[in-house]
Amino acid sequence: MASDTIDVTYVARLARLNLSADERAAFQSQLGQILDYVQAIRGVDVTGVEPTAHAIRVQNRFREDVTADGLAMDAILANAPQHSDSQFIVPRIVE
Amino acid sequence: MGSLNTLTVRQAVDHLEQGACSSEELVRDLLSARTALDGTIQGYLQMDGERALAEARHADADRKKGRRGRLLGVPLAVKDILNVTGQACRCGSRILDGYTAPYDATAIARLRAEGAIFVGRTNMDEFGMGSSTENSAFGPTRNPWNSACVPGGSSGGSAAVVAADMALAALGSDTGGSVRQPAAFCGCTGLKPSYGRVSRYGLVAYASSLDQIGPLTKDVDDAALLLGVMAGPDPRDSSSVEALVEDYAAACGSDLKGMKLGLPRDYFVKGLEPAVEAAIRAAIERCRELGAEVVEVSLPHTSVAIPTYYIVATAEASANLARFDGVRYGFRAEGAEDVLEVYAKTRAQGFGPEVKRRIILGTYVLSGGYHDAYYVRAQKVRTLIRRDFEDAFKTCDAILAPVAPTAAYRLGEKMADPLQMYLGDIFTVPASLAGICGLSVPCGFTPAGLPVGLQVLGPAFGESRVLRVGSAYQKSTDWHRRRPALAAEGGR
Amino acid sequence: MKYLTTIGLEVHVQLKTRSKMFCGCPTGPGAPPNTQVCPVCLGYPGTLPVMNGEAIRLTVMTGLMLGCAISPYSKFDRKNYFYPDMPKNYQISQFDKPLCLGGSVEIDAGGGAVKAVRLTRIHLEEDVGKCIHQARRSGVDFNRAGVPLMEIVTEPDMETPDEAFAFLLALKQMLLYLGVSDCNLEEGNLRCDVNCSVRPEGQAELGTKVEIKNMNTFKGVHVALQYELDRQLEAVRTGERIVQETRRWEPEAGATAPMRSKEQAHDYRYFPEPDLMPVVLPPAQVEAWRAALPELPRQKRERFAAQYGIPEYDARVLAAQKAVADYFDEAARGASNPKLISNWVMTEMLRRLAEREMDIRDCKVTPAALRELAALAEIQAINSNTAKEVFAILFEQGGDPAAVVRERGWGQNSDGDAIGALADRVIAENAKSADDYRRGKEAALKFLIGQVMRLSQGKANPQMATEKLVQRLGRPGGTG
């Protein structure tokens, strides 16, 4: 079965990944092969079959509405690439 | 002492309890084994000797004060994907450079509560994505049986350090075979518990509906011991299940009388290396001799398990790995002018090629226009795969199968062709998709001297059954006691 | 040509829970940046969300109150997009199986008319953090990240900015009634996205939809809609094409402006959240919650009128705010004349509360005290001016009205013998006026009553004074 073509540039942008020209070319061909291979699932009769999102049949897992201690500020800031005045700092946000 | 590193966990516990050795001595022997061997194997990413010794001394002092614990003073190695307070947790990736875990994974906390100490972090395929540990940002780990070969993956570091007696036991994680397959390649024992059996809290997510933490050990008894400590529901993980945690150690008997073992005809097909098949067939014979009845079963959707797995797993991964963006923790690329550039550059420089490939595949199968054809359809096929096992377990207690179609292959052999690498997961991903449990035990060697693993699959929460089969088999064989020459030269 | 305008709203309501949607961090406002965060709501590697059962309950209660169908099976999904205020770069939300479907909110459509605005759905999701924009960079505070947000989506049933405004008011009233949210606009407890379009009269299909994002005041919604609909009407009249886009309201400019897209193509790649299990509420649970629903404003209005015999107008004013209604209810219960209670609440109480910008729940006049005060006035133990003074004292200091009256010696004299004696004295001292009255000059009686009041230093019960004088003087122009 013919597979869909993958627009690697578009998908990489959705995934916020800069790809080099080499990577783009390699992925284009490798992912093309992989997509050809996964077409196999199209041949399976799934009429009336419910999708499985969880491997277990569990429902209604709730927690009580109680507060708990959070993370100490020094631990948070020690992990932050950039911070100032207890805030995480990022460059300009283009909306 | 000098060879405490060769002990199993249970032996170490006995030694410690009887005062035959101290935790400090145990850790010293592990450190010397590592010094001797790990330059070649590269199983550990990190091992802070001073800190490990300090913790061991602490455990020894605790014991003198009367503290007890099923694992008091027992050093364990941990795959670099589990959060351990105060330790780095890099997942074999550059993108977590600079991150220090501020909390313990639940499995870690439970082992710690029994007195275990966490002495080193083991190498892995980046974020668990790979089957050879070649996809680590920190270089590959080598197979202790042949350093030109891969140790399997993604928990290759954990398997290698256990096989080379650089650890008594290690923790790994299994999403599509990442505990079972490296255990087979390195000749140790690896258990993937049923989905929901061990809390995933603190395990960095690759594919959330598939991931499970599992032990890599020198024998089945140790796997049972570690599982018993880690298992059980956790209020921090909604997918952890209340199902009864059995006495896994007690389940480890020595015969298989009255057990019905299934052989899936769909697993003995073209592509299965003859030497591997021969070892598996011999193991099946041994099980029969131990009293088991062997019946043929069918798992008809095996051939579509890999496509299904690579759609479901990469879709989930594409979201799970979105959080690595250089804002709150970890690596951030230099020189970004705006936020979009921070994301795109950080992720471009921080992730390796296999991770990028899977993020792109996963993003694609979820994107508008393809979502139903790939993702939803794969979820439906997943239902069929699950049903295959449910049906099979109506006629047998456990299933015997190969872990992988081949033994360990040479480094670089499959790196250029990702699809070939994926195909090696054929016998492990179906159980992952079904959420059932699986055990890998050594069952022989290829003519090239590489270990072969026997896979024992059990129904969801049927860990006692697979442990019983594995234990009985091991008590009648010595494959699991064989050690690579490399380890013998350096470590003893 | 005449044009029709159509408006739909998506209202995000911060639920009143102690802890966040998926972790135990507190939700209170005003904390210093990043002090209400933990590994879970910061999206740390390895962490997992666990649902806050209370947030589920509050959402379902809201759905029950607004007449929604409660989904027998509901689930959470991941909505994928990157933004610095999103810790995981996906938001846990609900895509195709929201907790509540349908329902409606009745609004005042002007001129006493009532209109039902239909709801599409109500779902639950997590809030994001806050970006604090600085000169060339932004700071991010994740205190709000993970706070439970209920999103209420309407059908495009509103036609004017006034109706949208009325909808928001009515919704807020209901939410406050139920107590599911503080609905504090300053703290961003209620935010909404507005969809609007115009189309020529007679055309069934809606016009091109324009979205205005993230409005956080009701007045803002009103003026933004006025501007935007005018802009669209002007555009269609001049033949300009309206593009489907997301715009932002810029209050300083008094105009909407297009936003540069947050996420190209809005390809959110929804898929079921593997870390959360489905919500399958047992019908018995839903019914138990339904039984626990408080009375709705309309029901309360009707009950007040019926039970307390107060006018429709009073009932409407008293039921408008739940706290006021609860106060009135408690004060009126057991009162001999509930109408008097209603008068007190609607005049003195609401006036003084408004002057002080106070909430009735903080008022020092307890419902029991007000009931007692009204009773004292009714039996004329005090006159009405004194009663108002007593109220003023209670409002400042609280306490028992009878005690206030006693301590200050303000009791009204209703002692028949004493007032009779005063009447005798006044008649004797004002024989002319008494004669005038007897001859039919009604006004003379007023004078005589005034004299009784004067002699009693204002404490005589005026009605009793009148009775005693009339007893002694006989009916004006009568046979006596």
Coordinates of C-alpha atoms in Angstrom, one line a residue, chain C residues 214-373:
Chain C
N214 CA -8.3 36.4 27.0
M215 CA -10.7 39.1 28.2
N216 CA -10.9 39.4 32.0
T217 CA -13.5 42.0 32.7
F218 CA -17.2 41.9 31.7
K219 CA -17.1 45.6 30.7
G220 CA -14.1 44.8 28.5
V221 CA -16.1 42.0 26.8
H222 CA -18.9 44.5 26.2
V223 CA -16.8 47.3 24.7
A224 CA -14.5 44.9 22.7
L225 CA -17.6 43.3 21.2
Q226 CA -19.1 46.6 20.4
Y227 CA -15.9 47.6 18.6
E228 CA -15.4 44.3 16.9
L229 CA -18.9 44.0 15.6
D230 CA -18.9 47.6 14.3
R231 CA -15.6 46.8 12.6
Q232 CA -17.1 43.7 11.0
L233 CA -20.3 45.5 10.0
E234 CA -18.3 48.3 8.4
A235 CA -16.1 45.8 6.6
V236 CA -19.1 43.8 5.1
R237 CA -20.8 47.1 4.1
T238 CA -17.7 48.2 2.2
G239 CA -17.3 44.8 0.7
E240 CA -14.1 43.9 2.6
R241 CA -13.6 40.3 3.3
I242 CA -13.5 39.3 7.0
V243 CA -10.7 36.8 7.7
Q244 CA -11.0 34.1 10.3
E245 CA -8.5 35.1 12.9
T246 CA -7.7 35.6 16.6
R247 CA -7.6 39.2 17.8
R248 CA -6.6 40.9 21.0
W249 CA -8.5 43.7 22.8
E250 CA -6.2 46.7 23.4
P251 CA -7.9 48.8 26.0
E252 CA -5.7 51.8 25.5
A253 CA -6.4 52.0 21.8
G254 CA -10.0 51.0 22.3
A255 CA -9.7 48.6 19.5
T256 CA -9.1 45.0 18.6
A257 CA -5.9 44.0 16.7
P258 CA -4.9 40.7 15.1
M259 CA -2.6 38.5 17.1
R260 CA 0.4 36.9 15.5
S261 CA -0.5 33.2 15.7
K262 CA 0.6 31.4 18.8
E263 CA 0.8 28.1 17.0
Q264 CA 0.8 27.8 13.3
A265 CA -2.2 25.9 12.0
H266 CA -3.4 25.1 15.6
D267 CA -2.5 21.5 15.2
Y268 CA -2.9 20.6 18.8
R269 CA -2.5 16.8 18.3
Y270 CA -4.9 15.8 21.0
F271 CA -4.6 12.3 22.3
P272 CA -5.8 10.6 25.5
E273 CA -3.7 11.4 28.6
P274 CA -2.0 8.1 29.4
D275 CA -1.2 9.2 32.9
L276 CA -4.8 9.7 33.9
M277 CA -7.5 7.1 34.1
P278 CA -11.0 7.7 32.7
V279 CA -13.7 9.2 34.9
V280 CA -16.7 7.0 35.1
L281 CA -19.1 8.5 37.7
P282 CA -21.6 6.0 39.2
P283 CA -25.1 7.4 38.6
A284 CA -25.7 7.1 42.4
Q285 CA -22.9 9.6 42.9
V286 CA -24.2 12.0 40.4
E287 CA -27.7 11.8 41.9
A288 CA -26.3 12.4 45.4
W289 CA -24.6 15.5 44.1
R290 CA -27.7 16.6 42.4
A291 CA -29.6 16.3 45.6
A292 CA -27.0 18.5 47.3
L293 CA -27.5 21.3 44.8
P294 CA -28.4 24.6 46.4
E295 CA -31.5 26.4 45.5
L296 CA -31.1 28.4 42.3
P297 CA -31.8 32.1 42.2
R298 CA -35.2 31.7 40.4
Q299 CA -36.3 29.0 42.8
K300 CA -35.3 31.1 45.7
R301 CA -37.2 34.1 44.3
E302 CA -40.3 32.0 44.0
R303 CA -40.0 30.5 47.4
F304 CA -39.4 33.9 49.1
A305 CA -42.5 35.3 47.5
A306 CA -44.6 32.3 48.4
Q307 CA -43.2 31.5 51.9
Y308 CA -42.7 35.0 53.2
G309 CA -45.5 36.7 51.3
I310 CA -43.1 39.5 50.1
P311 CA -43.6 41.3 46.8
E312 CA -42.1 39.8 43.6
Y313 CA -39.8 42.9 43.4
D314 CA -38.4 42.3 46.9
A315 CA -37.9 38.6 46.2
R316 CA -35.9 39.4 43.1
V317 CA -33.6 41.9 44.9
L318 CA -33.1 39.7 47.8
A319 CA -32.3 36.6 45.7
A320 CA -29.8 38.3 43.4
Q321 CA -26.9 37.6 45.7
K322 CA -26.6 34.3 47.5
A323 CA -25.1 35.8 50.6
V324 CA -27.9 38.4 50.9
A325 CA -30.5 35.8 50.2
D326 CA -29.1 33.5 52.8
Y327 CA -29.1 36.3 55.3
F328 CA -32.7 37.3 54.6
D329 CA -33.8 33.7 54.7
E330 CA -32.4 33.2 58.1
A331 CA -33.7 36.5 59.5
A332 CA -37.2 36.1 57.9
R333 CA -37.5 32.5 59.2
G334 CA -39.7 32.8 62.3
A335 CA -40.3 36.5 61.9
S336 CA -43.8 37.6 62.6
N337 CA -43.8 39.9 59.6
P338 CA -41.2 39.0 57.0
K339 CA -42.0 42.0 54.9
L340 CA -40.5 44.2 57.6
I341 CA -37.3 42.1 57.4
S342 CA -37.3 42.5 53.7
N343 CA -37.7 46.3 54.1
W344 CA -34.8 46.4 56.5
V345 CA -32.5 44.4 54.3
M346 CA -33.4 46.2 51.1
T347 CA -33.0 49.7 52.6
E348 CA -30.8 50.2 55.6
M349 CA -28.7 47.1 55.2
L350 CA -27.9 47.2 51.5
R351 CA -27.4 51.0 51.7
R352 CA -24.9 50.8 54.6
L353 CA -23.1 47.8 53.0
A354 CA -22.8 49.6 49.8
E355 CA -21.4 52.7 51.5
R356 CA -18.7 50.6 53.2
E357 CA -18.2 48.2 50.3
M358 CA -18.9 45.4 52.7
D359 CA -20.0 41.9 52.2
I360 CA -23.1 41.0 54.1
R361 CA -21.3 38.0 55.5
D362 CA -19.0 40.4 57.4
C363 CA -21.9 42.4 58.8
K364 CA -22.2 42.7 62.6
V365 CA -26.0 42.7 62.6
T366 CA -26.8 39.1 62.9
P367 CA -30.0 37.8 61.2
A368 CA -31.4 37.1 64.7
A369 CA -30.7 40.6 65.8
L370 CA -32.4 42.1 62.8
R371 CA -35.4 39.9 63.4
E372 CA -35.6 41.1 67.0
L373 CA -35.1 44.8 66.0

